[in-house]
Coordinates of C-alpha atoms in Angstrom, one line a residue:
Chain A
M277 CA 47.9 -5.3 44.9
T278 CA 47.0 -5.7 41.3
T279 CA 46.3 -9.1 40.0
E280 CA 46.2 -10.3 36.4
A281 CA 42.3 -10.3 36.5
D282 CA 42.2 -6.7 37.6
A283 CA 44.0 -5.5 34.5
R284 CA 41.4 -3.9 32.2
P285 CA 41.4 -5.2 28.6
E286 CA 42.7 -2.9 25.9
A287 CA 40.1 -0.7 24.3
S288 CA 40.5 -2.2 20.8
M289 CA 40.7 -5.9 20.3
T290 CA 44.0 -7.2 18.8
A291 CA 43.5 -10.8 17.8
V292 CA 44.9 -13.0 15.0
P293 CA 42.0 -13.5 12.5
V294 CA 41.0 -17.0 11.4
R295 CA 42.6 -17.9 8.1
H296 CA 40.4 -19.0 5.2
P297 CA 42.6 -20.9 2.7
G298 CA 39.5 -22.3 0.9
R299 CA 38.3 -18.8 0.1
W300 CA 41.7 -17.8 -1.2
L301 CA 41.8 -20.8 -3.4
A302 CA 38.3 -20.1 -4.8
A303 CA 39.2 -16.4 -5.4
V304 CA 42.3 -17.5 -7.4
V305 CA 40.2 -19.8 -9.5
V306 CA 37.7 -17.1 -10.2
L307 CA 40.4 -14.6 -11.0
V308 CA 42.0 -17.0 -13.5
L309 CA 38.6 -17.6 -15.2
V310 CA 38.0 -13.9 -15.4
A311 CA 41.4 -13.3 -16.9
M312 CA 40.8 -16.1 -19.5
F313 CA 37.4 -14.5 -20.3
V314 CA 38.8 -11.0 -20.7
H315 CA 41.6 -12.3 -22.9
T316 CA 39.3 -14.3 -25.2
V317 CA 36.9 -11.3 -25.5
T318 CA 39.5 -8.6 -26.1
V319 CA 42.8 -9.8 -27.3
S320 CA 42.5 -13.2 -28.9
K321 CA 42.3 -13.4 -32.6
V322 CA 41.1 -16.0 -35.2
T323 CA 41.6 -16.3 -38.9
R324 CA 38.3 -15.8 -40.8
G325 CA 38.4 -15.7 -44.6
G326 CA 42.1 -15.6 -44.6
K327 CA 42.3 -12.6 -42.4
S328 CA 43.3 -12.4 -38.7
V329 CA 40.4 -10.7 -36.8
H330 CA 39.2 -10.3 -33.2
R331 CA 37.3 -13.4 -32.2
Y332 CA 34.3 -11.2 -31.1
E333 CA 34.5 -8.9 -34.2
W334 CA 34.4 -5.7 -32.2
E335 CA 34.8 -3.7 -35.4
V336 CA 31.5 -5.1 -36.6
I337 CA 29.8 -4.5 -33.3
R338 CA 31.1 -0.9 -33.2
S339 CA 30.0 -0.1 -36.7
Y340 CA 26.4 -1.4 -36.2
F341 CA 25.9 -0.3 -32.6
L342 CA 24.7 3.2 -33.4
S343 CA 23.5 2.4 -36.9
R344 CA 20.2 3.8 -38.1
Q345 CA 18.4 0.4 -38.4
V346 CA 19.4 -0.8 -34.9
F347 CA 18.4 2.6 -33.5
D348 CA 15.0 2.5 -35.2
G349 CA 14.5 -1.1 -33.8
L350 CA 15.4 0.1 -30.3
V351 CA 12.8 2.9 -30.5
V352 CA 10.1 0.4 -31.6
T353 CA 11.1 -1.9 -28.7
L354 CA 10.8 0.9 -26.2
E355 CA 7.4 2.0 -27.7
L356 CA 6.1 -1.5 -27.6
T357 CA 7.4 -2.0 -24.0
V358 CA 5.8 1.2 -22.7
L359 CA 2.5 0.8 -24.5
A360 CA 2.1 -2.9 -23.5
M361 CA 3.0 -2.0 -19.9
V362 CA 0.5 0.9 -19.9
I363 CA -2.2 -1.5 -21.2
G364 CA -1.1 -4.2 -18.7
I365 CA -1.0 -1.9 -15.6
T366 CA -4.4 -0.3 -16.4
L367 CA -6.0 -3.6 -17.1
G368 CA -4.3 -5.0 -14.0
I369 CA -5.8 -2.4 -11.7
V370 CA -9.3 -2.8 -13.2
V371 CA -9.2 -6.6 -13.1
A372 CA -7.8 -6.6 -9.5
V373 CA -10.5 -4.3 -8.2
L374 CA -13.2 -6.4 -10.0
R375 CA -11.6 -9.5 -8.5
L376 CA -12.1 -8.1 -5.0
S377 CA -15.7 -7.0 -5.9
P378 CA -18.5 -8.4 -3.8
N379 CA -20.5 -9.0 -7.0
P380 CA -19.8 -12.7 -7.9
L381 CA -20.3 -12.1 -11.7
L382 CA -17.6 -9.4 -11.7
S383 CA -15.1 -11.4 -9.6
T384 CA -15.7 -14.6 -11.7
A385 CA -15.2 -12.7 -14.9
S386 CA -11.9 -11.3 -13.7
W387 CA -10.9 -14.7 -12.5
L388 CA -11.6 -16.2 -15.9
Y389 CA -9.5 -13.4 -17.6
I390 CA -6.5 -14.2 -15.4
W391 CA -7.0 -17.9 -15.8
F392 CA -7.0 -17.7 -19.6
F393 CA -4.2 -15.2 -20.2
R394 CA -1.9 -16.7 -17.6
G395 CA -2.7 -20.2 -18.9
T396 CA -1.6 -19.8 -22.5
P397 CA 1.9 -19.0 -23.8
V398 CA 2.4 -15.3 -24.8
Y399 CA 4.0 -16.4 -28.1
V400 CA 0.8 -18.3 -29.0
Q401 CA -1.2 -15.2 -28.0
L402 CA 0.9 -13.0 -30.3
L403 CA 0.4 -15.3 -33.3
F404 CA -3.3 -15.4 -32.5
W405 CA -3.7 -11.6 -32.5
Y406 CA -1.6 -11.4 -35.7
Q407 CA -4.1 -13.7 -37.3
I408 CA -7.3 -12.1 -35.9
G409 CA -8.3 -11.0 -39.3
Y410 CA -9.1 -14.6 -40.1
L411 CA -11.8 -14.7 -37.4
Y412 CA -13.0 -11.1 -37.8
P413 CA -12.1 -9.6 -41.2
R414 CA -14.3 -6.6 -40.4
L415 CA -14.2 -5.0 -37.0
T416 CA -17.5 -3.1 -36.2
L417 CA -18.2 -0.5 -33.6
G418 CA -21.9 -0.1 -32.7
V419 CA -24.8 -1.2 -30.5
P420 CA -24.5 -4.9 -29.4
F421 CA -26.7 -7.0 -31.8
G422 CA -27.9 -3.6 -33.2
P423 CA -26.8 -1.1 -35.8
A424 CA -23.1 -0.5 -36.5
L425 CA -21.5 2.9 -36.4
L426 CA -18.0 2.2 -37.7
H427 CA -16.4 -0.4 -39.8
L428 CA -12.7 -1.2 -39.8
N429 CA -10.7 -3.6 -42.0
A430 CA -8.9 -5.8 -39.5
N431 CA -6.0 -6.5 -41.8
T432 CA -5.2 -2.8 -42.1
F433 CA -6.2 -1.7 -38.6
I434 CA -4.5 -4.6 -36.7
T435 CA -1.0 -4.1 -38.0
S436 CA 1.7 -6.4 -36.7
F437 CA 2.7 -3.6 -34.2
V438 CA -0.9 -3.3 -32.9
A439 CA -1.2 -7.1 -32.7
A440 CA 2.0 -7.3 -30.6
M441 CA 0.9 -4.4 -28.4
I442 CA -2.6 -5.9 -27.7
G443 CA -1.1 -9.4 -27.2
L444 CA 1.6 -8.3 -24.8
G445 CA -0.7 -5.9 -23.0
L446 CA -3.5 -8.4 -22.5
N447 CA -1.1 -11.0 -21.3
E448 CA 0.6 -8.6 -18.9
G449 CA -2.8 -7.4 -17.6
A450 CA -3.3 -10.9 -16.1
Y451 CA 0.0 -10.8 -14.2
M452 CA -0.4 -7.2 -13.1
A453 CA -3.9 -8.0 -11.8
E454 CA -2.4 -10.5 -9.4
I455 CA 0.4 -8.1 -8.4
V456 CA -2.1 -5.3 -7.7
R457 CA -4.4 -7.6 -5.8
A458 CA -1.5 -8.7 -3.6
G459 CA -0.8 -5.1 -2.9
I460 CA -4.3 -4.2 -2.0
I461 CA -4.8 -7.1 0.4
S462 CA -1.5 -6.4 2.0
V463 CA -2.8 -3.2 3.4
D464 CA -4.3 -3.6 6.9
E465 CA -8.1 -3.5 7.0
G466 CA -7.9 -1.0 9.8
Q467 CA -6.8 1.6 7.2
T468 CA -10.0 1.2 5.3
E469 CA -12.1 1.3 8.5
A470 CA -10.3 4.5 9.7
A471 CA -10.9 6.1 6.3
Q472 CA -14.6 5.1 6.3
A473 CA -15.1 6.2 9.9
L474 CA -13.9 9.7 8.8
G475 CA -16.7 9.7 6.2
M476 CA -14.7 8.7 3.1
S477 CA -16.4 6.7 0.4
R478 CA -14.9 3.3 -0.7
L479 CA -13.4 4.9 -3.8
Q480 CA -11.9 7.8 -1.8
A481 CA -10.4 5.4 0.7
M482 CA -9.1 3.2 -2.1
R483 CA -7.4 6.1 -3.9
R484 CA -6.0 8.1 -1.1
V485 CA -5.4 5.5 1.7
V486 CA -5.2 2.0 0.4
L487 CA -3.5 2.2 -3.1
P488 CA -0.6 4.5 -2.0
Q489 CA 0.3 2.0 0.7
A490 CA -0.3 -0.9 -1.7
M491 CA 2.3 0.7 -4.0
R492 CA 5.1 -0.4 -1.7
V493 CA 4.2 -4.0 -2.5
I494 CA 3.2 -3.3 -6.1
V495 CA 6.3 -1.4 -7.4
P496 CA 9.1 -4.0 -7.1
P497 CA 7.3 -6.7 -9.0
T498 CA 6.1 -4.1 -11.5
G499 CA 9.6 -3.0 -12.2
N500 CA 10.4 -6.7 -12.6
E501 CA 7.6 -7.0 -15.1
T502 CA 8.7 -4.0 -17.0
I503 CA 12.2 -5.4 -17.4
S504 CA 10.7 -8.7 -18.4
M505 CA 8.4 -7.0 -20.9
L506 CA 11.4 -5.3 -22.5
K507 CA 12.8 -8.7 -23.3
T508 CA 9.6 -10.5 -24.0
S509 CA 8.8 -7.8 -26.6
S510 CA 11.5 -9.5 -28.8
L511 CA 8.9 -12.2 -29.5
A512 CA 7.2 -9.6 -31.6
A513 CA 10.0 -10.2 -34.1
T514 CA 8.2 -13.5 -35.0
I515 CA 5.2 -11.5 -36.3
S516 CA 7.6 -9.2 -38.2
V517 CA 7.4 -6.1 -35.9
A518 CA 10.6 -4.1 -36.7
E519 CA 11.9 -4.0 -33.2
L520 CA 15.4 -4.4 -31.9
T521 CA 15.8 -8.2 -32.3
F522 CA 14.1 -8.1 -35.7
S523 CA 16.4 -5.3 -36.8
V524 CA 19.6 -7.2 -36.0
Q525 CA 18.1 -10.3 -37.6
T526 CA 17.6 -8.4 -40.8
I527 CA 21.1 -7.2 -40.7
Y528 CA 22.7 -10.6 -40.1
A529 CA 20.5 -12.1 -42.8
R530 CA 22.3 -9.8 -45.1
T531 CA 25.9 -9.8 -43.6
Y532 CA 26.0 -13.3 -41.9
R533 CA 27.5 -11.6 -38.8
V534 CA 25.1 -13.4 -36.5
I535 CA 27.0 -13.4 -33.2
P536 CA 28.2 -9.7 -33.3
M537 CA 24.7 -8.6 -34.2
L538 CA 23.2 -10.6 -31.4
M539 CA 25.7 -8.9 -29.1
V540 CA 24.7 -5.5 -30.4
A541 CA 21.1 -6.3 -29.4
S542 CA 22.2 -7.7 -26.0
F543 CA 24.2 -4.6 -25.2
W544 CA 21.2 -2.4 -25.9
Y545 CA 18.9 -4.6 -23.8
L546 CA 21.4 -4.4 -21.0
I547 CA 21.7 -0.6 -21.2
V548 CA 17.9 -0.1 -21.1
T549 CA 17.5 -2.6 -18.3
S550 CA 20.1 -0.8 -16.2
V551 CA 18.3 2.5 -16.7
L552 CA 15.0 0.9 -15.7
T553 CA 16.7 -0.6 -12.6
V554 CA 17.8 2.9 -11.4
G555 CA 14.4 4.3 -12.1
Q556 CA 12.8 1.5 -10.1
Y557 CA 15.1 2.3 -7.1
Y558 CA 13.9 5.9 -7.0
I559 CA 10.2 5.0 -7.3
E560 CA 10.6 2.5 -4.5
R561 CA 12.3 5.1 -2.4
Y562 CA 9.4 7.5 -3.0
F563 CA 6.8 5.0 -1.9
A564 CA 8.8 4.1 1.2
R565 CA 7.8 7.4 2.9
G566 CA 6.3 6.6 6.3
A567 CA 7.1 2.9 6.0
V568 CA 10.7 3.2 7.1
R569 CA 12.0 5.7 9.7
Q570 CA 14.9 6.8 7.7
L571 CA 14.8 6.8 3.9
P572 CA 17.7 4.8 2.3
L573 CA 20.4 7.0 0.9
T574 CA 20.5 7.6 -2.9
P575 CA 23.7 6.5 -4.6
L576 CA 24.8 10.1 -4.9
Q577 CA 24.2 10.7 -1.2
K578 CA 26.3 7.6 -0.4
V579 CA 29.2 8.8 -2.5
R580 CA 29.0 12.2 -0.8
G581 CA 29.0 10.6 2.6
Q582 CA 32.0 8.5 1.7
V583 CA 33.9 11.6 0.5
A584 CA 33.0 13.4 3.7
R585 CA 34.1 10.5 5.8
I586 CA 37.5 10.3 4.1
V587 CA 38.0 14.1 4.5
M588 CA 37.1 13.7 8.2
T589 CA 39.6 10.9 8.9
R590 CA 42.3 12.7 7.1
R591 CA 41.9 15.5 9.6
D592 CA 42.2 13.1 12.5
L593 CA 45.5 11.7 11.1
P594 CA 48.6 12.7 13.1
G595 CA 50.1 15.8 11.7
A596 CA 46.8 17.1 10.6
P597 CA 45.5 20.2 12.3
A598 CA 43.6 19.2 15.4
R599 CA 39.8 19.2 15.1
R600 CA 37.8 21.0 17.8
R601 CA 35.2 18.8 19.4
Chain B
M265 CA -20.0 19.4 34.3
T266 CA -22.5 17.6 32.0
V267 CA -25.1 19.4 30.0
V268 CA -27.9 16.9 29.8
G269 CA -29.9 17.2 26.5
D270 CA -31.7 15.0 24.0
A271 CA -30.7 11.5 23.2
M272 CA -27.6 11.4 21.0
V273 CA -27.6 7.6 20.7
R274 CA -30.7 5.4 21.2
A275 CA -30.6 1.7 20.9
V276 CA -33.7 -0.5 21.2
S277 CA -33.1 -4.3 21.3
V278 CA -30.2 -4.1 18.8
R279 CA -29.1 -7.5 17.4
K280 CA -26.1 -8.5 15.4
S281 CA -24.9 -12.0 14.5
Y282 CA -22.0 -13.4 12.6
G283 CA -23.2 -16.6 11.1
F284 CA -24.6 -18.6 14.0
F285 CA -22.8 -16.5 16.6
E286 CA -24.9 -13.8 18.2
A287 CA -22.6 -10.9 19.1
L288 CA -25.4 -8.6 20.3
R289 CA -28.6 -10.1 21.7
G290 CA -30.9 -7.1 22.2
I291 CA -29.1 -4.1 23.4
D292 CA -31.2 -1.3 25.0
L293 CA -29.2 1.8 25.7
E294 CA -29.4 5.6 25.6
V295 CA -26.7 8.2 25.5
T296 CA -27.8 11.8 26.1
T297 CA -26.0 14.8 24.5
G298 CA -23.0 15.7 26.5
E299 CA -22.9 12.4 28.3
V300 CA -19.8 10.3 28.7
L301 CA -20.8 6.6 28.7
C302 CA -18.2 4.0 29.5
L303 CA -18.7 0.4 28.2
I304 CA -17.0 -2.3 30.2
G305 CA -17.1 -6.1 30.0
P306 CA -15.1 -9.2 29.3
S307 CA -13.7 -9.7 25.8
G308 CA -16.2 -11.1 23.4
S309 CA -19.1 -9.4 25.3
G310 CA -20.0 -7.3 22.2
K311 CA -18.9 -3.9 23.4
S312 CA -16.7 -3.2 20.4
T313 CA -19.3 -4.6 18.0
F314 CA -21.9 -2.3 19.5
L315 CA -19.6 0.7 19.1
R316 CA -19.0 -0.2 15.5
C317 CA -22.7 -0.4 14.8
I318 CA -23.1 3.2 15.9
N319 CA -21.3 4.5 12.9
H320 CA -22.4 1.6 10.7
L321 CA -19.0 -0.1 10.3
E322 CA -21.2 -3.1 11.2
K323 CA -24.7 -3.6 10.0
I324 CA -27.3 -4.4 12.6
D325 CA -29.6 -7.4 12.0
G326 CA -32.5 -6.4 14.2
G327 CA -33.8 -3.7 16.5
R328 CA -33.5 0.0 16.1
L329 CA -30.5 2.2 16.4
E330 CA -30.7 6.0 16.1
V331 CA -28.0 8.7 16.3
A332 CA -29.3 12.3 16.8
G333 CA -32.8 11.1 16.1
Q334 CA -32.0 9.5 12.8
L335 CA -31.8 5.8 12.0
V336 CA -28.3 4.4 11.4
G337 CA -27.8 3.0 7.9
Y338 CA -31.5 3.0 7.0
R339 CA -34.4 5.4 6.1
E340 CA -37.9 4.7 7.2
H341 CA -40.6 5.5 4.7
N342 CA -44.3 4.4 5.1
G343 CA -43.3 1.8 7.6
R344 CA -40.6 0.2 5.4
M345 CA -36.9 0.3 5.9
Y346 CA -34.7 1.4 3.0
E347 CA -30.9 0.9 3.0
L348 CA -29.0 4.1 2.7
R349 CA -26.8 4.7 -0.3
D350 CA -23.0 4.7 0.2
R351 CA -22.9 8.5 0.0
E352 CA -25.6 8.9 2.7
V353 CA -23.8 6.5 5.0
C354 CA -20.6 8.5 4.5
A355 CA -22.3 11.8 5.3
K356 CA -23.6 10.3 8.6
R357 CA -20.2 8.9 9.5
A358 CA -18.6 12.3 8.9
E359 CA -20.5 13.5 12.0
I360 CA -19.2 10.8 14.3
G361 CA -15.6 10.6 15.3
M362 CA -13.9 7.2 16.0
V363 CA -10.7 6.3 17.7
F364 CA -9.4 2.8 17.3
Q365 CA -7.4 0.5 19.6
R366 CA -4.6 0.3 17.1
F367 CA -4.7 4.0 16.1
N368 CA -5.0 3.2 12.4
L369 CA -3.2 6.4 11.4
F370 CA -2.3 6.6 7.7
P371 CA 1.4 5.7 7.7
H372 CA 2.2 7.3 4.3
M373 CA 1.1 10.7 5.3
T374 CA 2.6 13.3 7.8
V375 CA 0.7 14.0 11.0
M376 CA -0.6 17.2 9.4
D377 CA -2.0 15.4 6.3
N378 CA -3.5 12.7 8.5
V379 CA -5.5 15.4 10.3
T380 CA -6.4 17.5 7.3
L381 CA -7.2 14.8 4.8
A382 CA -10.8 14.1 5.6
P383 CA -12.1 17.6 6.2
V384 CA -10.7 18.7 2.9
M385 CA -11.8 15.6 1.0
V386 CA -15.1 14.8 2.7
K387 CA -16.4 18.2 3.7
G388 CA -14.7 20.2 1.0
E389 CA -13.2 22.7 3.4
S390 CA -10.4 25.0 2.3
R391 CA -6.9 23.6 3.0
A392 CA -5.9 26.9 4.8
A393 CA -8.8 26.8 7.2
V394 CA -8.4 23.2 8.0
G395 CA -4.7 23.7 8.4
D396 CA -5.2 26.3 11.1
R397 CA -7.7 24.1 12.9
A398 CA -5.4 21.1 12.7
R399 CA -2.5 23.0 14.2
A400 CA -4.8 24.2 17.0
L401 CA -6.0 20.6 17.7
L402 CA -2.5 19.2 17.6
A403 CA -1.4 21.9 20.1
R404 CA -4.3 20.9 22.2
V405 CA -3.2 17.2 22.3
G406 CA 0.4 18.4 23.0
L407 CA 1.9 17.6 19.7
A408 CA 2.3 21.0 18.0
D409 CA 6.0 20.2 17.2
K410 CA 5.2 16.8 15.5
V411 CA 3.2 18.3 12.6
D412 CA 5.7 17.2 9.9
N413 CA 6.5 13.8 11.4
Y414 CA 5.3 10.5 10.0
P415 CA 3.3 8.3 12.3
N416 CA 6.0 5.7 12.7
Q417 CA 8.3 8.3 14.1
L418 CA 5.9 8.8 17.1
S419 CA 5.3 6.7 20.2
G420 CA 2.1 4.8 20.6
G421 CA 0.7 7.4 22.9
Q422 CA 1.5 10.2 20.5
Q423 CA 0.0 8.3 17.7
Q424 CA -3.2 7.8 19.6
R425 CA -3.4 11.6 20.4
V426 CA -2.9 12.3 16.7
A427 CA -5.8 9.9 16.0
I428 CA -8.0 11.8 18.4
A429 CA -7.0 15.1 16.7
R430 CA -7.8 13.6 13.3
A431 CA -11.3 12.6 14.5
L432 CA -11.9 16.0 16.1
A433 CA -10.9 17.8 12.9
M434 CA -14.2 16.6 11.4
Q435 CA -16.0 18.6 14.2
P436 CA -18.0 15.5 15.2
K437 CA -21.0 15.7 17.5
L438 CA -20.3 12.3 19.0
M439 CA -17.0 10.5 19.7
L440 CA -16.5 6.8 19.8
F441 CA -13.5 5.3 21.5
D442 CA -12.7 1.6 21.0
E443 CA -10.3 0.6 23.8
P444 CA -8.1 3.7 23.1
T445 CA -5.4 2.8 25.6
S446 CA -5.2 -1.0 25.4
A447 CA -2.3 -1.1 22.9
L448 CA -0.2 1.4 24.8
D449 CA 2.7 1.0 27.2
P450 CA 1.5 1.8 30.7
E451 CA 3.4 5.0 31.1
L452 CA 1.8 6.4 27.9
V453 CA -1.8 5.8 28.9
G454 CA -2.0 8.9 31.1
D455 CA -1.4 11.4 28.3
V456 CA -4.2 9.9 26.2
L457 CA -6.6 9.8 29.1
D458 CA -5.9 13.4 29.9
V459 CA -6.8 14.4 26.4
M460 CA -10.1 12.5 26.7
R461 CA -10.8 14.0 30.1
G462 CA -10.4 17.5 28.5
L463 CA -12.8 16.6 25.8
A464 CA -15.4 15.4 28.3
E465 CA -15.0 18.6 30.3
D466 CA -15.8 20.6 27.1
G467 CA -19.1 18.7 26.8
M468 CA -18.3 16.3 24.0
T469 CA -20.7 13.3 23.9
M470 CA -18.5 10.2 24.2
V471 CA -19.0 6.4 24.1
V472 CA -15.9 4.8 25.5
V473 CA -15.1 1.1 25.4
T474 CA -12.4 0.8 28.1
H475 CA -10.6 -1.3 30.7
E476 CA -9.5 1.8 32.5
M477 CA -11.8 1.7 35.6
G478 CA -10.2 4.8 37.1
F479 CA -11.1 6.8 34.0
A480 CA -14.6 5.4 34.0
R481 CA -15.0 6.3 37.7
E482 CA -13.7 9.9 37.4
V483 CA -14.8 11.0 33.9
G484 CA -17.8 8.7 33.0
D485 CA -21.3 9.8 33.7
T486 CA -22.7 6.3 33.1
L487 CA -21.1 2.9 33.3
V488 CA -22.5 0.0 31.3
F489 CA -21.4 -3.5 32.0
M490 CA -22.0 -5.9 29.1
D491 CA -21.7 -9.6 28.9
A492 CA -22.5 -12.2 26.2
G493 CA -24.1 -9.6 23.9
M494 CA -26.4 -8.1 26.5
V495 CA -26.4 -5.1 28.9
V496 CA -26.1 -6.6 32.4
E497 CA -25.9 -3.5 34.5
T498 CA -26.2 0.3 34.1
G499 CA -25.6 3.0 36.6
K500 CA -23.4 5.8 38.0
P501 CA -19.8 4.6 37.7
R502 CA -19.1 5.0 41.4
E503 CA -22.1 3.0 42.4
V504 CA -21.6 0.2 39.9
L505 CA -17.9 -0.1 40.7
A506 CA -18.5 0.0 44.5
N507 CA -21.7 -2.0 44.8
P508 CA -22.4 -4.1 41.7
R509 CA -25.8 -5.6 41.9
S510 CA -25.4 -8.5 39.5
E511 CA -23.3 -11.5 40.2
R512 CA -21.7 -11.4 36.8
T513 CA -20.6 -7.8 37.3
K514 CA -19.2 -8.7 40.7
A515 CA -17.2 -11.6 39.3
F516 CA -15.8 -9.4 36.4
L517 CA -14.9 -6.5 38.7
A518 CA -13.2 -8.9 41.2
K519 CA -10.9 -9.9 38.4
V520 CA -10.0 -6.5 37.0
L521 CA -10.0 -4.2 40.0

């Protein structure tokens, strides 16, 4: 005899799902807000100077978006970001290694460097470097306390671009030093021991064994720092470096189209940030080798996988030619 | 089985302290070429510390420690000791293989790169020659098909066998094992011990810190029992395990056997 309890449950569960009215309500509110935003940005018009124009003046944005002056500013912004980051990363590695040195003089010196540059605002530092000619009108290269080999006029050598590059780079070095140090101490001590037991020197072990593993910890915050630097570089506008923000400021000083020009700059910052984010994803993936069993899929591989899955399910649909197993 | 030769390792009242804690309180010990010496003892007895002194991962504070007739970490000149430079220490270490309890494979490199890295980098050998030797060694430890895998794709036992192959790729004259099977699941211990047994049969000089009494009995030529930073008892493994003379050895063996 078969009782109720003997009956096997169905293979797939069919149950009435829990309703979430609160979520629905929130979704509707968000949807309305989005609709309002899209409307005000695209369709809505206002009267300015007797003419009915788009509230956001898309015409102005479009006409300046690819203009020569904005483009030149963007190039300077990118140059400044790359150079400052190169200085910052190089200094960061050196300072981090010094900080971990057994020599107390070296580790204290690097501690002081970090203390000073993290402890003062980067804006103040930029102004300082811009005014360096006041302290040192003549820069001299030579033997300490001895004869000089080369003289430079600070006012011509330290241009506003060079001042911004040094200022941003030195400041970044302090933050990068802490990031690199965190990476190095995150690697198990057994790794250094194993390398040394095989006869590798400290330097060899650092270069081939410790740093590549530290990169996994170092890369994400460094990507963060690079994105942050892209935007911090706009402070250079205050010492009249003709970068992106400075360029749009010059344009709206002439045309009084302040908001549209700020939007031009914002769009460019967003575009570059997006590109950097993608780049960071691939760098992280590269350094994940050996740390994860299966590398995460690239977006392209994910899309391909989705397409393949859809094609497969299509074949399983009734009426489709039967698939051989 | 054993080719008895000159002393490979000679320790005379070796001392080592960490702050006020004395880890080694005068170790006297000799390992002859081709000998397999097993070090046993309770944790904290200094066996791992002593092993790490042999390739200068730890600096000794007193006494005398020689490997193949040369001082470890120092040079003696006109009755004075001079510390060796980093480069000289590295050259010495290159002749001594070491296997760790926690494997310490390089996780960002394939098995092949793990094995070939040091011979190419430290000894400057050609990549091709080292590659052939690495393949042969990996085949010997039963992992010929894992050449392109990363360490975390292997089981603990497989990782430890790669670690042994990595040490052997440097063609060492002495092998140090620091509890090589302690971090392994019980069913994986056998494969690693088999590889070590094979090495011993080929005449490799080995110092093995272990808790595997069966291995010590069958493969070891000498068994040393350490406690509280001192050598308590030394002898043929069978004799020490069957008839320990000291009370402390007796008490220890009663717990582990």
